[in-house]
mmCIF file of C-alpha atoms in Angstrom:
data_model
loop_
_atom_site.group_PDB
_atom_site.id
_atom_site.type_symbol
_atom_site.label_atom_id
_atom_site.label_comp_id
_atom_site.label_asym_id
_atom_site.label_seq_id
_atom_site.Cartn_x
_atom_site.Cartn_y
_atom_site.Cartn_z
ATOM 1 C CA MET A 1 -41.342 5.985 -32.144
ATOM 2 C CA LYS A 2 -43.856 8.282 -30.364
ATOM 3 C CA LYS A 3 -46.528 6.207 -28.405
ATOM 4 C CA ASN A 4 -50.070 6.916 -29.434
ATOM 5 C CA ILE A 5 -52.108 8.130 -26.501
ATOM 6 C CA ALA A 6 -55.957 8.058 -26.461
ATOM 7 C CA VAL A 7 -57.602 10.749 -23.892
ATOM 8 C CA VAL A 8 -61.040 8.865 -23.664
ATOM 9 C CA ALA A 9 -63.996 11.016 -22.912
ATOM 10 C CA GLY A 10 -67.670 11.195 -23.211
ATOM 11 C CA GLY A 11 -69.755 8.639 -21.365
ATOM 12 C CA ASP A 12 -73.248 7.866 -20.495
ATOM 13 C CA SER A 13 -74.481 10.319 -17.975
ATOM 14 C CA SER A 14 -75.096 14.017 -17.060
ATOM 15 C CA GLU A 15 -71.283 14.231 -16.402
ATOM 16 C CA ILE A 16 -70.565 14.040 -20.136
ATOM 17 C CA VAL A 17 -70.005 17.838 -20.060
ATOM 18 C CA VAL A 18 -67.366 17.602 -17.419
ATOM 19 C CA SER A 19 -65.857 14.673 -18.980
ATOM 20 C CA LEU A 20 -65.314 16.906 -22.399
ATOM 21 C CA LYS A 21 -63.614 19.654 -20.311
ATOM 22 C CA SER A 22 -61.523 17.450 -18.721
ATOM 23 C CA ALA A 23 -60.286 16.078 -21.874
ATOM 24 C CA GLU A 24 -59.527 19.183 -23.191
ATOM 25 C CA GLY A 25 -57.523 19.957 -19.903
ATOM 26 C CA ILE A 26 -55.572 16.723 -20.314
ATOM 27 C CA TYR A 27 -54.641 17.075 -24.153
ATOM 28 C CA SER A 28 -53.176 20.396 -22.970
ATOM 29 C CA PHE A 29 -51.072 18.945 -20.263
ATOM 30 C CA ILE A 30 -49.847 15.857 -21.731
ATOM 31 C CA ASP A 31 -46.224 16.192 -23.465
ATOM 32 C CA LYS A 32 -46.721 16.439 -27.149
ATOM 33 C CA ASP A 33 -42.997 16.022 -28.048
ATOM 34 C CA LYS A 34 -43.174 12.550 -26.253
ATOM 35 C CA TYR A 35 -46.595 11.531 -27.566
ATOM 36 C CA ASN A 36 -48.993 11.579 -30.385
ATOM 37 C CA LEU A 37 -52.496 12.667 -28.633
ATOM 38 C CA TYR A 38 -56.020 11.856 -29.996
ATOM 39 C CA ILE A 39 -59.149 12.671 -27.947
ATOM 40 C CA ALA A 40 -61.431 9.483 -28.277
ATOM 41 C CA ILE A 41 -65.313 9.968 -27.399
ATOM 42 C CA VAL A 42 -66.727 6.859 -25.877
ATOM 43 C CA LYS A 43 -70.489 6.811 -25.452
ATOM 44 C CA LYS A 44 -73.741 4.954 -26.411
ATOM 45 C CA GLY A 45 -73.748 4.436 -30.246
ATOM 46 C CA GLU A 46 -70.632 6.521 -30.789
ATOM 47 C CA TRP A 47 -67.016 5.449 -30.195
ATOM 48 C CA ALA A 48 -64.881 7.638 -32.116
ATOM 49 C CA VAL A 49 -61.449 9.231 -32.426
ATOM 50 C CA LYS A 50 -61.183 13.134 -33.177
ATOM 51 C CA LEU A 51 -58.354 13.589 -36.255
ATOM 52 C CA PRO A 52 -56.508 16.711 -36.430
ATOM 53 C CA GLY A 53 -58.275 18.188 -38.830
ATOM 54 C CA GLY A 54 -61.603 18.020 -36.681
ATOM 55 C CA GLU A 55 -63.270 15.079 -38.249
ATOM 56 C CA TYR A 56 -64.371 11.876 -36.340
ATOM 57 C CA THR A 57 -63.007 8.200 -37.355
ATOM 58 C CA PRO A 58 -64.883 5.382 -35.959
ATOM 59 C CA ILE A 59 -63.233 2.934 -33.598
ATOM 60 C CA ASP A 60 -62.805 -0.698 -34.141
ATOM 61 C CA LYS A 61 -64.150 -2.042 -30.527
ATOM 62 C CA ASN A 62 -61.945 -5.255 -31.269
ATOM 63 C CA ASP A 63 -58.947 -3.627 -30.717
ATOM 64 C CA PHE A 64 -59.566 0.000 -29.926
ATOM 65 C CA SER A 65 -57.830 1.093 -33.266
ATOM 66 C CA PHE A 66 -59.057 3.284 -35.798
ATOM 67 C CA ARG A 67 -57.966 4.710 -39.199
ATOM 68 C CA GLU A 68 -56.276 7.855 -40.321
ATOM 69 C CA ASN A 69 -55.395 8.379 -43.950
ATOM 70 C CA GLY A 70 -56.474 5.083 -44.801
ATOM 71 C CA GLU A 71 -53.982 3.532 -42.365
ATOM 72 C CA VAL A 72 -54.791 1.149 -39.306
ATOM 73 C CA LYS A 73 -53.613 3.091 -36.047
ATOM 74 C CA HIS A 74 -53.205 1.323 -32.789
ATOM 75 C CA PHE A 75 -53.138 3.233 -29.325
ATOM 76 C CA ASP A 76 -50.401 2.405 -26.865
ATOM 77 C CA PHE A 77 -51.987 3.836 -23.725
ATOM 78 C CA ALA A 78 -55.525 5.173 -22.744
ATOM 79 C CA TYR A 79 -56.102 8.325 -20.357
ATOM 80 C CA ILE A 80 -59.703 7.804 -18.944
ATOM 81 C CA THR A 81 -61.172 10.911 -18.160
ATOM 82 C CA ILE A 82 -65.063 9.855 -18.161
ATOM 83 C CA HIS A 83 -66.901 10.740 -14.987
ATOM 84 C CA GLY A 84 -69.569 8.484 -14.636
ATOM 85 C CA THR A 85 -70.372 5.401 -16.431
ATOM 86 C CA PRO A 86 -68.696 3.531 -18.330
ATOM 87 C CA GLY A 87 -65.336 5.175 -17.256
ATOM 88 C CA GLU A 88 -65.535 5.746 -13.694
ATOM 89 C CA ASP A 89 -67.276 2.696 -12.643
ATOM 90 C CA GLY A 90 -65.042 -0.344 -13.922
ATOM 91 C CA ARG A 91 -66.755 -1.198 -17.216
ATOM 92 C CA LEU A 92 -64.225 0.494 -19.513
ATOM 93 C CA GLN A 93 -61.352 -0.721 -17.363
ATOM 94 C CA GLY A 94 -62.836 -4.282 -17.813
ATOM 95 C CA TYR A 95 -62.596 -3.962 -21.697
ATOM 96 C CA PHE A 96 -59.100 -2.632 -21.510
ATOM 97 C CA ASP A 97 -58.078 -5.498 -19.608
ATOM 98 C CA MET A 98 -59.407 -7.687 -21.939
ATOM 99 C CA ILE A 99 -57.746 -6.250 -24.863
ATOM 100 C CA GLY A 100 -54.291 -5.475 -23.139
ATOM 101 C CA MET A 101 -54.551 -1.618 -23.048
ATOM 102 C CA PRO A 102 -52.750 0.142 -20.395
ATOM 103 C CA TYR A 103 -54.684 3.160 -18.875
ATOM 104 C CA SER A 104 -54.443 5.809 -16.252
ATOM 105 C CA SER A 105 -57.053 4.892 -13.538
ATOM 106 C CA CYS A 106 -57.622 2.482 -11.046
ATOM 107 C CA GLY A 107 -58.683 -1.318 -12.200
ATOM 108 C CA GLN A 108 -62.046 -2.556 -12.644
ATOM 109 C CA LEU A 109 -62.774 -3.780 -9.205
ATOM 110 C CA VAL A 110 -61.379 -0.503 -7.501
ATOM 111 C CA SER A 111 -63.292 1.782 -9.882
ATOM 112 C CA ALA A 112 -66.531 -0.224 -9.280
ATOM 113 C CA LEU A 113 -66.203 0.023 -5.489
ATOM 114 C CA THR A 114 -65.428 3.979 -5.462
ATOM 115 C CA PHE A 115 -68.180 4.374 -7.709
ATOM 116 C CA ASN A 116 -70.710 3.135 -5.530
ATOM 117 C CA LYS A 117 -70.520 5.774 -2.544
ATOM 118 C CA PHE A 118 -72.231 3.862 -0.031
ATOM 119 C CA VAL A 119 -70.379 0.571 -0.639
ATOM 120 C CA CYS A 120 -66.819 2.503 -0.804
ATOM 121 C CA ASN A 121 -67.778 4.135 2.414
ATOM 122 C CA ASN A 122 -68.735 1.236 4.447
ATOM 123 C CA TYR A 123 -65.808 -0.810 2.900
ATOM 124 C CA LEU A 124 -63.294 1.999 3.976
ATOM 125 C CA ARG A 125 -65.191 2.236 7.350
ATOM 126 C CA SER A 126 -64.161 -1.471 8.377
ATOM 127 C CA PHE A 127 -60.308 -0.223 8.027
ATOM 128 C CA GLY A 128 -60.909 2.662 10.419
ATOM 129 C CA ILE A 129 -61.694 5.477 8.134
ATOM 130 C CA SER A 130 -64.208 7.775 9.391
ATOM 131 C CA VAL A 131 -67.227 8.440 7.162
ATOM 132 C CA SER A 132 -70.756 9.877 7.663
ATOM 133 C CA ASP A 133 -73.975 7.548 8.714
ATOM 134 C CA SER A 134 -75.957 6.871 5.547
ATOM 135 C CA ILE A 135 -78.805 5.004 4.025
ATOM 136 C CA ARG A 136 -78.777 3.331 0.564
ATOM 137 C CA LEU A 137 -82.172 2.870 -1.633
ATOM 138 C CA PHE A 138 -82.470 0.942 -4.913
ATOM 139 C CA LYS A 139 -84.880 1.752 -7.441
ATOM 140 C CA GLY A 140 -88.453 1.066 -6.241
ATOM 141 C CA GLN A 141 -87.604 1.624 -2.505
ATOM 142 C CA THR A 142 -88.061 4.413 -0.443
ATOM 143 C CA VAL A 143 -87.789 5.520 3.174
ATOM 144 C CA THR A 144 -90.184 7.533 5.451
ATOM 145 C CA GLU A 145 -89.361 10.964 6.616
ATOM 146 C CA GLU A 146 -89.351 9.846 10.384
ATOM 147 C CA GLU A 147 -87.034 7.067 9.373
ATOM 148 C CA ALA A 148 -84.662 9.269 7.677
ATOM 149 C CA VAL A 149 -84.523 11.882 9.985
ATOM 150 C CA GLY A 150 -84.558 9.726 13.122
ATOM 151 C CA ARG A 151 -81.483 7.738 11.760
ATOM 152 C CA LEU A 152 -79.467 10.749 10.098
ATOM 153 C CA GLY A 153 -80.867 13.833 11.587
ATOM 154 C CA LEU A 154 -81.554 16.944 9.424
ATOM 155 C CA PRO A 155 -79.729 18.379 7.098
ATOM 156 C CA ILE A 156 -79.662 15.340 4.939
ATOM 157 C CA PHE A 157 -77.701 15.233 1.724
ATOM 158 C CA VAL A 158 -79.463 13.326 -0.846
ATOM 159 C CA LYS A 159 -77.415 12.098 -4.034
ATOM 160 C CA PRO A 160 -77.260 9.529 -6.756
ATOM 161 C CA ASN A 161 -74.985 6.626 -5.181
ATOM 162 C CA ASP A 162 -73.831 5.329 -8.624
ATOM 163 C CA GLY A 163 -73.039 8.536 -10.292
ATOM 164 C CA GLY A 164 -71.097 11.686 -9.861
ATOM 165 C CA SER A 165 -71.680 14.475 -7.384
ATOM 166 C CA SER A 166 -72.364 17.073 -9.964
ATOM 167 C CA PHE A 167 -75.995 16.453 -10.819
ATOM 168 C CA GLY A 168 -79.069 15.328 -8.708
ATOM 169 C CA VAL A 169 -77.802 16.134 -5.324
ATOM 170 C CA THR A 170 -80.060 17.874 -2.788
ATOM 171 C CA LYS A 171 -79.339 19.466 0.545
ATOM 172 C CA VAL A 172 -82.724 18.591 2.575
ATOM 173 C CA LYS A 173 -83.213 20.936 5.387
ATOM 174 C CA GLU A 174 -86.850 20.198 6.090
ATOM 175 C CA ALA A 175 -88.459 16.650 6.350
ATOM 176 C CA SER A 176 -90.835 17.777 3.572
ATOM 177 C CA GLN A 177 -88.170 18.113 1.014
ATOM 178 C CA LEU A 178 -87.106 14.570 1.411
ATOM 179 C CA GLN A 179 -89.202 12.550 -1.153
ATOM 180 C CA PRO A 180 -88.737 15.197 -4.032
ATOM 181 C CA ALA A 181 -84.990 15.141 -3.461
ATOM 182 C CA ILE A 182 -84.753 11.097 -3.597
ATOM 183 C CA ALA A 183 -86.983 11.533 -6.997
ATOM 184 C CA LYS A 184 -84.369 13.861 -8.232
ATOM 185 C CA ALA A 185 -81.558 11.698 -7.529
ATOM 186 C CA PHE A 186 -83.163 8.503 -8.858
ATOM 187 C CA ALA A 187 -83.471 10.607 -12.309
ATOM 188 C CA GLU A 188 -79.357 10.223 -12.373
ATOM 189 C CA GLY A 189 -79.137 6.459 -11.574
ATOM 190 C CA ASP A 190 -80.415 3.312 -10.040
ATOM 191 C CA GLU A 191 -79.209 3.940 -6.379
ATOM 192 C CA VAL A 192 -79.840 6.812 -4.082
ATOM 193 C CA MET A 193 -77.654 7.524 -0.986
ATOM 194 C CA LEU A 194 -79.272 9.721 1.982
ATOM 195 C CA GLU A 195 -76.283 10.933 4.184
ATOM 196 C CA SER A 196 -76.007 12.675 7.172
ATOM 197 C CA PHE A 197 -74.668 16.334 7.113
ATOM 198 C CA ILE A 198 -71.280 16.856 8.474
ATOM 199 C CA SER A 199 -70.345 20.387 9.759
ATOM 200 C CA GLY A 200 -66.704 21.660 9.403
ATOM 201 C CA THR A 201 -64.207 22.817 6.764
ATOM 202 C CA GLU A 202 -63.908 20.935 3.515
ATOM 203 C CA VAL A 203 -60.772 19.926 1.891
ATOM 204 C CA THR A 204 -59.883 17.701 -0.965
ATOM 205 C CA CYS A 205 -56.503 15.958 -1.465
ATOM 206 C CA GLY A 206 -55.030 14.664 -4.759
ATOM 207 C CA CYS A 207 -52.137 11.826 -4.895
ATOM 208 C CA TYR A 208 -50.620 9.323 -6.870
ATOM 209 C CA LYS A 209 -47.964 6.313 -6.567
ATOM 210 C CA VAL A 210 -45.963 5.148 -9.119
ATOM 211 C CA GLY A 211 -43.251 2.344 -9.314
ATOM 212 C CA GLY A 212 -42.552 -0.267 -6.634
ATOM 213 C CA GLY A 213 -41.515 -2.652 -9.351
ATOM 214 C CA PRO A 214 -38.208 -3.682 -10.909
ATOM 215 C CA ALA A 215 -38.594 -1.308 -13.863
ATOM 216 C CA ILE A 216 -39.222 2.217 -11.727
ATOM 217 C CA ALA A 217 -38.463 3.278 -8.337
ATOM 218 C CA ARG A 218 -41.175 3.575 -6.053
ATOM 219 C CA LYS A 219 -42.579 7.337 -5.954
ATOM 220 C CA GLU A 220 -45.334 8.741 -3.749
ATOM 221 C CA VAL A 221 -46.844 12.262 -4.433
ATOM 222 C CA ILE A 222 -49.360 13.823 -1.840
ATOM 223 C CA PHE A 223 -50.198 17.130 -3.150
ATOM 224 C CA PRO A 224 -51.007 20.281 -0.977
ATOM 225 C CA LEU A 225 -54.629 20.207 0.130
ATOM 226 C CA THR A 226 -57.324 22.450 -1.391
ATOM 227 C CA GLU A 227 -59.869 24.145 0.957
ATOM 228 C CA VAL A 228 -63.406 24.769 -0.803
ATOM 229 C CA VAL A 229 -65.582 27.541 0.443
ATOM 230 C CA THR A 230 -68.780 27.353 -1.777
ATOM 231 C CA LYS A 231 -71.164 30.298 -1.916
ATOM 232 C CA ASN A 232 -74.081 27.998 -2.398
ATOM 233 C CA GLU A 233 -75.598 25.432 -0.188
ATOM 234 C CA PHE A 234 -73.103 22.988 -1.172
ATOM 235 C CA PHE A 235 -70.278 22.221 -3.650
ATOM 236 C CA ASP A 236 -72.843 21.794 -6.567
ATOM 237 C CA PHE A 237 -72.219 22.092 -10.377
ATOM 238 C CA ASP A 238 -72.295 25.869 -10.280
ATOM 239 C CA ALA A 239 -69.909 25.952 -7.568
ATOM 240 C CA LYS A 240 -67.503 23.493 -9.308
ATOM 241 C CA TYR A 241 -67.724 24.811 -12.799
ATOM 242 C CA ASN A 242 -69.299 28.411 -12.694
ATOM 243 C CA GLY A 243 -67.132 30.040 -10.099
ATOM 244 C CA GLU A 244 -69.282 30.136 -7.132
ATOM 245 C CA SER A 245 -66.893 28.976 -4.790
ATOM 246 C CA ASP A 246 -63.852 29.685 -3.365
ATOM 247 C CA GLU A 247 -60.890 27.214 -3.989
ATOM 248 C CA ILE A 248 -57.883 27.956 -1.656
ATOM 249 C CA THR A 249 -54.562 26.139 -2.371
ATOM 250 C CA PRO A 250 -53.150 25.395 -0.019
ATOM 251 C CA ALA A 251 -55.720 25.045 2.589
ATOM 252 C CA ARG A 252 -55.712 27.436 5.494
ATOM 253 C CA ILE A 253 -55.256 24.999 8.233
ATOM 254 C CA SER A 254 -52.151 24.127 10.267
ATOM 255 C CA PRO A 255 -49.217 22.014 8.985
ATOM 256 C CA GLU A 256 -50.047 19.363 11.548
ATOM 257 C CA LEU A 257 -53.583 19.122 10.376
ATOM 258 C CA THR A 258 -52.611 19.392 6.702
ATOM 259 C CA GLU A 259 -50.187 16.404 7.388
ATOM 260 C CA LYS A 260 -53.004 14.366 9.138
ATOM 261 C CA VAL A 261 -55.421 14.698 6.088
ATOM 262 C CA GLN A 262 -52.562 13.693 3.463
ATOM 263 C CA ARG A 263 -51.806 10.756 5.749
ATOM 264 C CA GLU A 264 -55.315 9.732 5.612
ATOM 265 C CA ALA A 265 -55.520 10.151 1.839
ATOM 266 C CA SER A 266 -52.358 7.913 1.361
ATOM 267 C CA LYS A 267 -53.555 5.440 3.552
ATOM 268 C CA ILE A 268 -57.090 5.348 1.526
ATOM 269 C CA TYR A 269 -55.132 5.177 -1.529
ATOM 270 C CA ASP A 270 -53.264 2.162 -0.231
ATOM 271 C CA ILE A 271 -56.204 0.297 1.390
ATOM 272 C CA LEU A 272 -58.017 0.664 -2.124
ATOM 273 C CA GLY A 273 -55.203 -0.539 -4.271
ATOM 274 C CA ALA A 274 -55.440 2.492 -6.119
ATOM 275 C CA LYS A 275 -53.808 3.461 -9.505
ATOM 276 C CA GLY A 276 -53.120 6.919 -11.082
ATOM 277 C CA LEU A 277 -54.405 10.099 -9.869
ATOM 278 C CA ILE A 278 -57.283 10.056 -7.354
ATOM 279 C CA ARG A 279 -58.679 12.838 -5.167
ATOM 280 C CA VAL A 280 -60.197 12.279 -1.693
ATOM 281 C CA ASP A 281 -62.717 14.697 -0.243
ATOM 282 C CA PHE A 282 -62.935 15.207 3.429
ATOM 283 C CA ILE A 283 -64.665 17.644 5.999
ATOM 284 C CA ILE A 284 -62.625 18.530 8.758
ATOM 285 C CA GLU A 285 -64.901 18.727 12.138
ATOM 286 C CA ALA A 286 -64.423 20.976 14.815
ATOM 287 C CA ASP A 287 -62.645 18.435 16.784
ATOM 288 C CA GLY A 288 -59.734 18.434 14.287
ATOM 289 C CA GLU A 289 -60.824 14.920 13.005
ATOM 290 C CA PRO A 290 -61.090 14.647 9.097
ATOM 291 C CA LYS A 291 -64.296 12.396 7.853
ATOM 292 C CA MET A 292 -64.011 11.264 4.219
ATOM 293 C CA LEU A 293 -66.728 12.425 2.002
ATOM 294 C CA GLU A 294 -65.912 10.203 -1.230
ATOM 295 C CA VAL A 295 -63.096 8.943 -3.345
ATOM 296 C CA ASN A 296 -62.764 10.169 -7.009
ATOM 297 C CA THR A 297 -60.637 7.883 -8.923
ATOM 298 C CA THR A 298 -61.242 10.148 -12.045
ATOM 299 C CA PRO A 299 -60.952 13.671 -10.807
ATOM 300 C CA GLY A 300 -61.841 16.616 -12.960
ATOM 301 C CA MET A 301 -58.791 17.885 -14.791
ATOM 302 C CA THR A 302 -59.687 21.139 -16.410
ATOM 303 C CA ALA A 303 -57.091 24.111 -16.183
ATOM 304 C CA THR A 304 -58.832 25.127 -13.081
ATOM 305 C CA SER A 305 -59.718 21.953 -11.457
ATOM 306 C CA PHE A 306 -58.376 20.914 -7.990
ATOM 307 C CA ILE A 307 -55.656 18.760 -9.218
ATOM 308 C CA PRO A 308 -53.801 20.825 -11.605
ATOM 309 C CA GLN A 309 -54.163 23.806 -8.604
ATOM 310 C CA GLN A 310 -52.554 21.411 -6.181
ATOM 311 C CA VAL A 311 -49.899 20.443 -8.956
ATOM 312 C CA ARG A 312 -49.012 24.089 -9.125
ATOM 313 C CA ALA A 313 -48.891 24.358 -5.339
ATOM 314 C CA ALA A 314 -46.516 21.813 -5.033
ATOM 315 C CA GLY A 315 -44.050 23.494 -7.144
ATOM 316 C CA LEU A 316 -44.683 20.442 -9.873
ATOM 317 C CA ASP A 317 -45.162 20.438 -13.626
ATOM 318 C CA ILE A 318 -48.310 19.015 -14.703
ATOM 319 C CA LYS A 319 -46.602 17.728 -17.742
ATOM 320 C CA ASP A 320 -44.290 15.651 -15.577
ATOM 321 C CA VAL A 321 -47.003 14.268 -13.299
ATOM 322 C CA MET A 322 -48.703 12.985 -16.788
ATOM 323 C CA THR A 323 -45.667 11.436 -18.057
ATOM 324 C CA ASP A 324 -44.956 9.818 -14.531
ATOM 325 C CA ILE A 325 -48.520 8.107 -15.010
ATOM 326 C CA ILE A 326 -48.054 7.235 -18.716
ATOM 327 C CA GLU A 327 -44.673 5.710 -18.416
ATOM 328 C CA ASN A 328 -45.577 3.757 -15.198
ATOM 329 C CA GLU A 329 -48.266 1.847 -16.789
ATOM 330 C CA LEU A 330 -46.241 1.459 -20.254
ATOM 331 C CA GLN A 331 -43.279 0.083 -18.240
ATOM 332 C CA LYS A 332 -45.577 -2.295 -16.362
ATOM 333 C CA ALA A 333 -47.151 -3.762 -19.705
ATOM 334 C CA GLY A 334 -43.565 -4.014 -21.397
ATOM 335 C CA LYS A 335 -44.116 -1.199 -23.835
#
């Protein structure tokens, strides 16, 4: 019998618009001859499955089941594509762990760790990963212009620390812009991160690893790099989703430098104990050293997103990648 797969989208942040686009992408990528696919919307006040006719039916939160044509149906696997809370910060992962549902992404701890940019960067720094200097602010805290500029220089990136990077981000080029930028970032979350500017070539690297147990052989896939050349001040929402950037895959850098960044992304995957597809963003400085920007454990998955671009550049089929990830978790769960 075909397994029932939930593509879980939605969320409780501004990133919901991105999540819904990713859900459509993943729905188109997964092998429909092999699996029964449904899009499940999870957000405050609404947990529902979209049925083939377009209508929605409620999800029973006790076991994530739903009714179709009067019959109770259960999912065998959840492909999480919520960018932001609760699907990127470990909350949904914890729920699925409690009900015994296999899922696509990193576990609860790793998701929570990577979602908090400041904590993640400083954790990885302790393993020798190069990251930029930063300051974290909690709700109600502030920092003076003199202190911020003295520690981080200018420009300074101000962003929500406990959210995505598509909303609430400002590149502060003058000290007078700092406080409005902090207020804008706090509108998206309870923590704000101030980060020193890194000059260089921006690249991003996707990867996934499966197997290693008795059921399936170890397989490591590190994709070609994508170079990001934005027409804006930085890689903001319009640059990501409205065509205001050039995304070049593979990146226009040497094979040696490409391999160096790929090794770093693979190392970060292992340090974290990551699961499923992740994407690691870097700036390559003038001296050729990659400095990590952030780790994305539920990367965007529209047809034009970085990961599908990199899969194509690697000569792979995105359908096979999805099957790898799904089957790996089903086998681990004994399904």
